[in-house]
Amino acid sequence: MSITTTKPVSLHQLEGELNAAGVTVTALGMLQDTIFSYDAQGEVVDLPAAAQAVVDAHVAMRDKTDAEYAAEFQDSATTPARKQQIRDQQNGLEPREQVPITQAEWDEQQKSVDA
Amino acid sequence: MTRQNAVNFSGALQFPYANAPTDLFKKEDVQILAQATDGHDHSSGKGLMIPGTAIQPETISHIQIQNGSIWTEDLADNIITSAKLADGAVTRYAQIANNVILTQHIADGQVTSAKIQDGGVGSVDIASQACHYQNYVGLTAPQSTTSSTFVQIPTSQISAYVLPSLGVGPQATWVNWTLSLTFSATASASIAWNMDGGGFNSAWYYTGAAGTTITASGWMITSGAVGSHTYAMGWAISAGTLSLSGVTYNTFGVWTPIR
């Protein structure tokens, strides 16, 4: 089944969500708005129909950016403990926090010189 | 008495003659006339010149024409034909005006290498496909993959690419690419190519930090049998999602020099 979407997609995140939901995929690919998988030869194949619900429920996340951390760090309301946590995350001592990819961010990423 | 002298003879050959019945007849009338007749050659003072109409057509041969006496103005325009020129008779380039030789005056296949000055052939004189075969495709973007093993990049296929025969065995060929790669996580991206749907040949790898986009350009020399082939690109990522950014053009090409 050909699955398309215009909402933000984090492909590797979606791959984990599909496998967790029992829709086994070894890898995912995306060409513009179409999401697909691969066969054993690396050829493009459609996703099974069961993948549609997982895609619909998908909320694409990304790492928090340095600019976002900096804004929070500069906020007077940020506690010293939180600032330390921000330092640790920015220095790789802890995983970075995840934030949703906004539709505006996604649309910007999807722009193409071919359009 | 109305005797008179000849008007077309002069000097010693100017004979007198009677022209009225009452005129005296003198011996000189015959004596000088005989000399005039004897010396009559139609030159000045020796009789009337011979008009062209008095010469029978097709009777004057080349021996009656003094060497070197025919002038340019004696020849009508456009009257000298090829048959009147001896083979090899035009010996000086100065007899050909500048810029008058046209392409059609040179027989096909007649300009040999020795007639071309070293370094004289400019790039504009070479057809765009004369020195190499090439074919490029623009890869549709954006597109992404999470595959850790090589998978084909959709829209990267170059079909019916014909490797030319040079008579020197398998033809060297360059595959090349310029990609704008975005990494969702710090990872290593591998680029590969295949021919005729065969296994992917790993060509290059690029590392990128999470959230960064790099320009990945590269090439690889390969070879193939003479004939038609299909080429395609493959890619793989060690972690996260690898994307082809649409912010710039992404291309995959095959290029074959033929000399």
PDB file of C-alpha atoms in Angstrom, chain B residues 1-248:
ATOM      1  CA  MET B   1      42.619  65.281-116.574  1.00  0.00           C
ATOM      2  CA  THR B   2      41.754  63.808-113.162  1.00  0.00           C
ATOM      3  CA  ARG B   3      44.565  61.320-112.454  1.00  0.00           C
ATOM      4  CA  GLN B   4      45.007  60.537-108.795  1.00  0.00           C
ATOM      5  CA  ASN B   5      47.234  58.553-106.437  1.00  0.00           C
ATOM      6  CA  ALA B   6      46.254  55.410-104.590  1.00  0.00           C
ATOM      7  CA  VAL B   7      44.973  56.219-101.093  1.00  0.00           C
ATOM      8  CA  ASN B   8      45.645  52.829 -99.472  1.00  0.00           C
ATOM      9  CA  PHE B   9      49.282  52.660-100.534  1.00  0.00           C
ATOM     10  CA  SER B  10      51.879  55.161 -99.630  1.00  0.00           C
ATOM     11  CA  GLY B  11      55.511  55.971-100.097  1.00  0.00           C
ATOM     12  CA  ALA B  12      57.240  54.178-102.949  1.00  0.00           C
ATOM     13  CA  LEU B  13      54.232  51.924-103.388  1.00  0.00           C
ATOM     14  CA  GLN B  14      51.722  54.742-103.843  1.00  0.00           C
ATOM     15  CA  PHE B  15      50.856  54.216-107.426  1.00  0.00           C
ATOM     16  CA  PRO B  16      49.141  56.776-109.621  1.00  0.00           C
ATOM     17  CA  TYR B  17      46.333  55.850-111.878  1.00  0.00           C
ATOM     18  CA  ALA B  18      44.049  57.405-114.446  1.00  0.00           C
ATOM     19  CA  ASN B  19      40.380  57.651-113.527  1.00  0.00           C
ATOM     20  CA  ALA B  20      38.970  59.392-116.609  1.00  0.00           C
ATOM     21  CA  PRO B  21      38.852  58.363-120.275  1.00  0.00           C
ATOM     22  CA  THR B  22      40.762  61.439-121.198  1.00  0.00           C
ATOM     23  CA  ASP B  23      43.565  60.788-118.716  1.00  0.00           C
ATOM     24  CA  LEU B  24      47.010  59.996-119.845  1.00  0.00           C
ATOM     25  CA  PHE B  25      48.176  56.425-119.291  1.00  0.00           C
ATOM     26  CA  LYS B  26      51.687  56.410-117.902  1.00  0.00           C
ATOM     27  CA  LYS B  27      54.024  53.511-117.475  1.00  0.00           C
ATOM     28  CA  GLU B  28      54.251  54.267-113.748  1.00  0.00           C
ATOM     29  CA  ASP B  29      50.610  53.347-113.546  1.00  0.00           C
ATOM     30  CA  VAL B  30      51.647  49.752-114.109  1.00  0.00           C
ATOM     31  CA  GLN B  31      55.192  49.791-112.782  1.00  0.00           C
ATOM     32  CA  ILE B  32      54.361  51.117-109.300  1.00  0.00           C
ATOM     33  CA  LEU B  33      51.120  49.155-109.287  1.00  0.00           C
ATOM     34  CA  ALA B  34      53.127  46.012-109.879  1.00  0.00           C
ATOM     35  CA  GLN B  35      55.421  46.882-106.998  1.00  0.00           C
ATOM     36  CA  ALA B  36      52.414  47.703-104.797  1.00  0.00           C
ATOM     37  CA  THR B  37      50.833  44.387-105.659  1.00  0.00           C
ATOM     38  CA  ASP B  38      54.095  42.606-104.969  1.00  0.00           C
ATOM     39  CA  GLY B  39      54.459  44.306-101.593  1.00  0.00           C
ATOM     40  CA  HIS B  40      50.801  44.174-100.715  1.00  0.00           C
ATOM     41  CA  ASP B  41      50.603  42.834 -97.187  1.00  0.00           C
ATOM     42  CA  HIS B  42      47.740  44.973 -95.806  1.00  0.00           C
ATOM     43  CA  SER B  43      50.070  46.730 -93.388  1.00  0.00           C
ATOM     44  CA  SER B  44      50.049  50.496 -93.108  1.00  0.00           C
ATOM     45  CA  GLY B  45      50.687  52.029 -96.560  1.00  0.00           C
ATOM     46  CA  LYS B  46      50.475  48.666 -98.252  1.00  0.00           C
ATOM     47  CA  GLY B  47      46.804  48.297 -98.843  1.00  0.00           C
ATOM     48  CA  LEU B  48      43.616  48.142 -96.801  1.00  0.00           C
ATOM     49  CA  MET B  49      43.738  46.304 -93.495  1.00  0.00           C
ATOM     50  CA  ILE B  50      41.833  43.057 -93.485  1.00  0.00           C
ATOM     51  CA  PRO B  51      38.571  43.407 -91.557  1.00  0.00           C
ATOM     52  CA  GLY B  52      37.399  40.555 -89.331  1.00  0.00           C
ATOM     53  CA  THR B  53      34.529  39.885 -91.692  1.00  0.00           C
ATOM     54  CA  ALA B  54      37.040  39.186 -94.471  1.00  0.00           C
ATOM     55  CA  ILE B  55      38.516  36.253 -92.560  1.00  0.00           C
ATOM     56  CA  GLN B  56      36.766  32.968 -92.928  1.00  0.00           C
ATOM     57  CA  PRO B  57      35.496  31.711 -89.575  1.00  0.00           C
ATOM     58  CA  GLU B  58      37.480  28.910 -87.869  1.00  0.00           C
ATOM     59  CA  THR B  59      40.536  29.540 -90.034  1.00  0.00           C
ATOM     60  CA  ILE B  60      42.997  31.298 -87.726  1.00  0.00           C
ATOM     61  CA  SER B  61      45.101  28.792 -85.823  1.00  0.00           C
ATOM     62  CA  HIS B  62      47.400  29.411 -82.863  1.00  0.00           C
ATOM     63  CA  ILE B  63      50.438  29.850 -85.126  1.00  0.00           C
ATOM     64  CA  GLN B  64      48.921  33.044 -86.507  1.00  0.00           C
ATOM     65  CA  ILE B  65      48.800  34.474 -82.973  1.00  0.00           C
ATOM     66  CA  GLN B  66      52.010  35.852 -81.571  1.00  0.00           C
ATOM     67  CA  ASN B  67      53.140  34.304 -78.317  1.00  0.00           C
ATOM     68  CA  GLY B  68      52.245  36.430 -75.351  1.00  0.00           C
ATOM     69  CA  SER B  69      49.942  38.637 -77.370  1.00  0.00           C
ATOM     70  CA  ILE B  70      46.501  37.580 -75.977  1.00  0.00           C
ATOM     71  CA  TRP B  71      45.422  39.998 -73.305  1.00  0.00           C
ATOM     72  CA  THR B  72      42.885  39.565 -70.507  1.00  0.00           C
ATOM     73  CA  GLU B  73      40.458  41.865 -72.322  1.00  0.00           C
ATOM     74  CA  ASP B  74      40.638  39.607 -75.373  1.00  0.00           C
ATOM     75  CA  LEU B  75      38.823  36.921 -73.355  1.00  0.00           C
ATOM     76  CA  ALA B  76      35.133  37.171 -72.685  1.00  0.00           C
ATOM     77  CA  ASP B  77      34.031  36.897 -69.055  1.00  0.00           C
ATOM     78  CA  ASN B  78      33.418  33.385 -67.702  1.00  0.00           C
ATOM     79  CA  ILE B  79      34.746  31.784 -70.858  1.00  0.00           C
ATOM     80  CA  ILE B  80      37.697  29.740 -69.572  1.00  0.00           C
ATOM     81  CA  THR B  81      36.469  26.294 -68.665  1.00  0.00           C
ATOM     82  CA  SER B  82      38.131  23.602 -66.589  1.00  0.00           C
ATOM     83  CA  ALA B  83      39.181  21.769 -69.773  1.00  0.00           C
ATOM     84  CA  LYS B  84      41.326  24.757 -70.769  1.00  0.00           C
ATOM     85  CA  LEU B  85      43.454  24.438 -67.625  1.00  0.00           C
ATOM     86  CA  ALA B  86      46.127  21.798 -67.594  1.00  0.00           C
ATOM     87  CA  ASP B  87      46.187  19.502 -64.566  1.00  0.00           C
ATOM     88  CA  GLY B  88      48.375  21.021 -61.902  1.00  0.00           C
ATOM     89  CA  ALA B  89      48.651  24.273 -63.820  1.00  0.00           C
ATOM     90  CA  VAL B  90      47.397  26.508 -61.022  1.00  0.00           C
ATOM     91  CA  THR B  91      50.530  26.522 -58.928  1.00  0.00           C
ATOM     92  CA  ARG B  92      50.394  29.621 -56.810  1.00  0.00           C
ATOM     93  CA  TYR B  93      48.057  30.213 -53.836  1.00  0.00           C
ATOM     94  CA  ALA B  94      48.186  33.890 -54.778  1.00  0.00           C
ATOM     95  CA  GLN B  95      45.993  33.016 -57.729  1.00  0.00           C
ATOM     96  CA  ILE B  96      43.197  32.216 -55.271  1.00  0.00           C
ATOM     97  CA  ALA B  97      41.691  35.208 -53.542  1.00  0.00           C
ATOM     98  CA  ASN B  98      41.449  35.113 -49.754  1.00  0.00           C
ATOM     99  CA  ASN B  99      38.272  33.713 -48.194  1.00  0.00           C
ATOM    100  CA  VAL B 100      36.796  32.276 -51.365  1.00  0.00           C
ATOM    101  CA  ILE B 101      37.247  28.530 -50.776  1.00  0.00           C
ATOM    102  CA  LEU B 102      33.981  27.132 -49.431  1.00  0.00           C
ATOM    103  CA  THR B 103      33.327  23.912 -47.585  1.00  0.00           C
ATOM    104  CA  GLN B 104      31.843  22.283 -50.668  1.00  0.00           C
ATOM    105  CA  HIS B 105      35.090  22.799 -52.555  1.00  0.00           C
ATOM    106  CA  ILE B 106      36.801  20.253 -50.314  1.00  0.00           C
ATOM    107  CA  ALA B 107      35.989  16.620 -50.941  1.00  0.00           C
ATOM    108  CA  ASP B 108      34.756  14.599 -47.974  1.00  0.00           C
ATOM    109  CA  GLY B 109      37.470  12.990 -45.927  1.00  0.00           C
ATOM    110  CA  GLN B 110      40.259  14.977 -47.561  1.00  0.00           C
ATOM    111  CA  VAL B 111      41.562  17.135 -44.714  1.00  0.00           C
ATOM    112  CA  THR B 112      44.268  15.105 -43.037  1.00  0.00           C
ATOM    113  CA  SER B 113      45.828  15.677 -39.650  1.00  0.00           C
ATOM    114  CA  ALA B 114      48.996  17.073 -41.216  1.00  0.00           C
ATOM    115  CA  LYS B 115      46.959  19.918 -42.701  1.00  0.00           C
ATOM    116  CA  ILE B 116      45.739  21.067 -39.292  1.00  0.00           C
ATOM    117  CA  GLN B 117      48.081  23.234 -37.308  1.00  0.00           C
ATOM    118  CA  ASP B 118      49.138  21.768 -33.984  1.00  0.00           C
ATOM    119  CA  GLY B 119      46.901  23.242 -31.336  1.00  0.00           C
ATOM    120  CA  GLY B 120      44.732  24.776 -33.983  1.00  0.00           C
ATOM    121  CA  VAL B 121      41.479  22.987 -33.196  1.00  0.00           C
ATOM    122  CA  GLY B 122      39.585  24.967 -30.578  1.00  0.00           C
ATOM    123  CA  SER B 123      37.089  23.493 -28.165  1.00  0.00           C
ATOM    124  CA  VAL B 124      34.220  25.150 -29.997  1.00  0.00           C
ATOM    125  CA  ASP B 125      35.164  23.131 -33.078  1.00  0.00           C
ATOM    126  CA  ILE B 126      34.435  19.893 -31.247  1.00  0.00           C
ATOM    127  CA  ALA B 127      30.869  18.662 -30.966  1.00  0.00           C
ATOM    128  CA  SER B 128      29.554  18.381 -27.439  1.00  0.00           C
ATOM    129  CA  GLN B 129      29.385  14.610 -27.642  1.00  0.00           C
ATOM    130  CA  ALA B 130      32.561  14.131 -29.663  1.00  0.00           C
ATOM    131  CA  CYS B 131      35.010  13.524 -26.841  1.00  0.00           C
ATOM    132  CA  HIS B 132      32.869  11.764 -24.318  1.00  0.00           C
ATOM    133  CA  TYR B 133      29.526  10.237 -23.664  1.00  0.00           C
ATOM    134  CA  GLN B 134      27.743  11.491 -20.625  1.00  0.00           C
ATOM    135  CA  ASN B 135      24.390  11.252 -19.029  1.00  0.00           C
ATOM    136  CA  TYR B 136      23.113  12.824 -15.848  1.00  0.00           C
ATOM    137  CA  VAL B 137      19.944  12.570 -13.863  1.00  0.00           C
ATOM    138  CA  GLY B 138      18.659  14.982 -11.294  1.00  0.00           C
ATOM    139  CA  LEU B 139      17.593  13.166  -8.166  1.00  0.00           C
ATOM    140  CA  THR B 140      14.181  14.054  -6.841  1.00  0.00           C
ATOM    141  CA  ALA B 141      14.376  15.715  -3.439  1.00  0.00           C
ATOM    142  CA  PRO B 142      13.591  15.667  -0.670  1.00  0.00           C
ATOM    143  CA  GLN B 143      13.821  11.955  -0.041  1.00  0.00           C
ATOM    144  CA  SER B 144      15.090   9.883   2.864  1.00  0.00           C
ATOM    145  CA  THR B 145      16.136   6.449   4.026  1.00  0.00           C
ATOM    146  CA  THR B 146      16.852   4.667   7.243  1.00  0.00           C
ATOM    147  CA  SER B 147      18.415   1.639   5.606  1.00  0.00           C
ATOM    148  CA  SER B 148      21.740   0.484   6.987  1.00  0.00           C
ATOM    149  CA  THR B 149      22.354  -1.606   3.877  1.00  0.00           C
ATOM    150  CA  PHE B 150      22.520  -0.262   0.383  1.00  0.00           C
ATOM    151  CA  VAL B 151      19.185   0.501  -1.206  1.00  0.00           C
ATOM    152  CA  GLN B 152      18.580   2.199  -4.504  1.00  0.00           C
ATOM    153  CA  ILE B 153      17.911   5.918  -4.450  1.00  0.00           C
ATOM    154  CA  PRO B 154      14.625   6.371  -6.316  1.00  0.00           C
ATOM    155  CA  THR B 155      14.898   8.432  -9.514  1.00  0.00           C
ATOM    156  CA  SER B 156      18.650   7.802  -9.728  1.00  0.00           C
ATOM    157  CA  GLN B 157      18.449   5.358 -12.614  1.00  0.00           C
ATOM    158  CA  ILE B 158      20.241   6.065 -15.879  1.00  0.00           C
ATOM    159  CA  SER B 159      18.938   3.726 -18.545  1.00  0.00           C
ATOM    160  CA  ALA B 160      20.253   2.733 -21.952  1.00  0.00           C
ATOM    161  CA  TYR B 161      23.657   4.274 -21.395  1.00  0.00           C
ATOM    162  CA  VAL B 162      25.743   2.954 -24.278  1.00  0.00           C
ATOM    163  CA  LEU B 163      29.424   2.356 -23.695  1.00  0.00           C
ATOM    164  CA  PRO B 164      31.114   3.006 -27.035  1.00  0.00           C
ATOM    165  CA  SER B 165      33.487   0.634 -28.711  1.00  0.00           C
ATOM    166  CA  LEU B 166      37.031   1.859 -29.173  1.00  0.00           C
ATOM    167  CA  GLY B 167      38.435  -1.499 -30.035  1.00  0.00           C
ATOM    168  CA  VAL B 168      40.544  -1.506 -26.913  1.00  0.00           C
ATOM    169  CA  GLY B 169      38.519  -3.741 -24.628  1.00  0.00           C
ATOM    170  CA  PRO B 170      36.313  -2.715 -21.689  1.00  0.00           C
ATOM    171  CA  GLN B 171      35.661   0.988 -21.669  1.00  0.00           C
ATOM    172  CA  ALA B 172      36.713   3.067 -18.657  1.00  0.00           C
ATOM    173  CA  THR B 173      33.768   4.936 -17.213  1.00  0.00           C
ATOM    174  CA  TRP B 174      33.324   7.477 -14.451  1.00  0.00           C
ATOM    175  CA  VAL B 175      30.315   7.435 -12.180  1.00  0.00           C
ATOM    176  CA  ASN B 176      29.953  10.672 -10.279  1.00  0.00           C
ATOM    177  CA  TRP B 177      27.556  12.391  -7.941  1.00  0.00           C
ATOM    178  CA  THR B 178      26.850  15.585  -6.101  1.00  0.00           C
ATOM    179  CA  LEU B 179      24.422  15.207  -3.231  1.00  0.00           C
ATOM    180  CA  SER B 180      23.155  17.416  -0.462  1.00  0.00           C
ATOM    181  CA  LEU B 181      22.936  15.015   2.473  1.00  0.00           C
ATOM    182  CA  THR B 182      21.208  15.781   5.763  1.00  0.00           C
ATOM    183  CA  PHE B 183      21.872  13.675   8.862  1.00  0.00           C
ATOM    184  CA  SER B 184      19.256  13.323  11.592  1.00  0.00           C
ATOM    185  CA  ALA B 185      21.863  11.785  13.877  1.00  0.00           C
ATOM    186  CA  THR B 186      25.622  11.785  13.919  1.00  0.00           C
ATOM    187  CA  ALA B 187      26.312   8.989  11.507  1.00  0.00           C
ATOM    188  CA  SER B 188      28.129   7.743   8.464  1.00  0.00           C
ATOM    189  CA  ALA B 189      26.426   7.769   5.078  1.00  0.00           C
ATOM    190  CA  SER B 190      27.616   5.412   2.381  1.00  0.00           C
ATOM    191  CA  ILE B 191      27.173   5.999  -1.317  1.00  0.00           C
ATOM    192  CA  ALA B 192      27.213   3.205  -3.871  1.00  0.00           C
ATOM    193  CA  TRP B 193      26.330   2.505  -7.469  1.00  0.00           C
ATOM    194  CA  ASN B 194      25.357  -0.523  -9.430  1.00  0.00           C
ATOM    195  CA  MET B 195      25.195  -1.516 -13.067  1.00  0.00           C
ATOM    196  CA  ASP B 196      22.410  -3.462 -14.727  1.00  0.00           C
ATOM    197  CA  GLY B 197      20.689  -4.107 -11.402  1.00  0.00           C
ATOM    198  CA  GLY B 198      23.639  -5.958  -9.948  1.00  0.00           C
ATOM    199  CA  GLY B 199      24.991  -5.634  -6.453  1.00  0.00           C
ATOM    200  CA  PHE B 200      25.894  -2.222  -5.182  1.00  0.00           C
ATOM    201  CA  ASN B 201      29.534  -1.202  -5.324  1.00  0.00           C
ATOM    202  CA  SER B 202      30.458   0.895  -2.330  1.00  0.00           C
ATOM    203  CA  ALA B 203      32.021   4.061  -3.630  1.00  0.00           C
ATOM    204  CA  TRP B 204      32.373   6.588  -0.835  1.00  0.00           C
ATOM    205  CA  TYR B 205      31.238   7.419   2.649  1.00  0.00           C
ATOM    206  CA  TYR B 206      30.592  10.674   4.402  1.00  0.00           C
ATOM    207  CA  THR B 207      30.164  11.460   8.058  1.00  0.00           C
ATOM    208  CA  GLY B 208      27.835  14.095   9.370  1.00  0.00           C
ATOM    209  CA  ALA B 209      26.739  15.431  12.693  1.00  0.00           C
ATOM    210  CA  ALA B 210      23.132  15.361  13.808  1.00  0.00           C
ATOM    211  CA  GLY B 211      21.072  18.047  12.147  1.00  0.00           C
ATOM    212  CA  THR B 212      23.732  18.996   9.626  1.00  0.00           C
ATOM    213  CA  THR B 213      23.686  19.035   5.861  1.00  0.00           C
ATOM    214  CA  ILE B 214      26.793  18.394   3.792  1.00  0.00           C
ATOM    215  CA  THR B 215      27.571  18.536   0.114  1.00  0.00           C
ATOM    216  CA  ALA B 216      28.797  15.114  -0.913  1.00  0.00           C
ATOM    217  CA  SER B 217      30.602  15.024  -4.225  1.00  0.00           C
ATOM    218  CA  GLY B 218      32.622  12.174  -5.571  1.00  0.00           C
ATOM    219  CA  TRP B 219      33.433   9.942  -8.452  1.00  0.00           C
ATOM    220  CA  MET B 220      34.689   6.485  -9.123  1.00  0.00           C
ATOM    221  CA  ILE B 221      36.264   4.887 -12.162  1.00  0.00           C
ATOM    222  CA  THR B 222      34.751   1.686 -13.362  1.00  0.00           C
ATOM    223  CA  SER B 223      34.522  -0.170 -16.610  1.00  0.00           C
ATOM    224  CA  GLY B 224      32.015  -2.154 -18.535  1.00  0.00           C
ATOM    225  CA  ALA B 225      31.566  -4.146 -21.660  1.00  0.00           C
ATOM    226  CA  VAL B 226      30.706  -2.314 -24.830  1.00  0.00           C
ATOM    227  CA  GLY B 227      26.941  -1.948 -25.129  1.00  0.00           C
ATOM    228  CA  SER B 228      23.910  -0.616 -23.331  1.00  0.00           C
ATOM    229  CA  HIS B 229      23.804  -0.494 -19.560  1.00  0.00           C
ATOM    230  CA  THR B 230      21.683   0.782 -16.715  1.00  0.00           C
ATOM    231  CA  TYR B 231      23.251   2.569 -13.770  1.00  0.00           C
ATOM    232  CA  ALA B 232      21.748   3.555 -10.436  1.00  0.00           C
ATOM    233  CA  MET B 233      22.838   4.970  -7.099  1.00  0.00           C
ATOM    234  CA  GLY B 234      22.494   3.379  -3.716  1.00  0.00           C
ATOM    235  CA  TRP B 235      22.802   4.765  -0.225  1.00  0.00           C
ATOM    236  CA  ALA B 236      22.883   3.638   3.381  1.00  0.00           C
ATOM    237  CA  ILE B 237      23.097   5.283   6.789  1.00  0.00           C
ATOM    238  CA  SER B 238      24.650   3.934   9.948  1.00  0.00           C
ATOM    239  CA  ALA B 239      22.125   5.585  12.277  1.00  0.00           C
ATOM    240  CA  GLY B 240      19.035   7.770  12.118  1.00  0.00           C
ATOM    241  CA  THR B 241      17.654   9.104   8.869  1.00  0.00           C
ATOM    242  CA  LEU B 242      19.673  10.167   5.850  1.00  0.00           C
ATOM    243  CA  SER B 243      17.941  12.703   3.654  1.00  0.00           C
ATOM    244  CA  LEU B 244      18.565  14.210   0.300  1.00  0.00           C
ATOM    245  CA  SER B 245      17.951  17.888   0.743  1.00  0.00           C
ATOM    246  CA  GLY B 246      16.043  19.803  -1.851  1.00  0.00           C
ATOM    247  CA  VAL B 247      17.884  23.051  -1.151  1.00  0.00           C
ATOM    248  CA  THR B 248      20.209  22.358  -4.054  1.00  0.00           C
TER     249      THR B 248
END
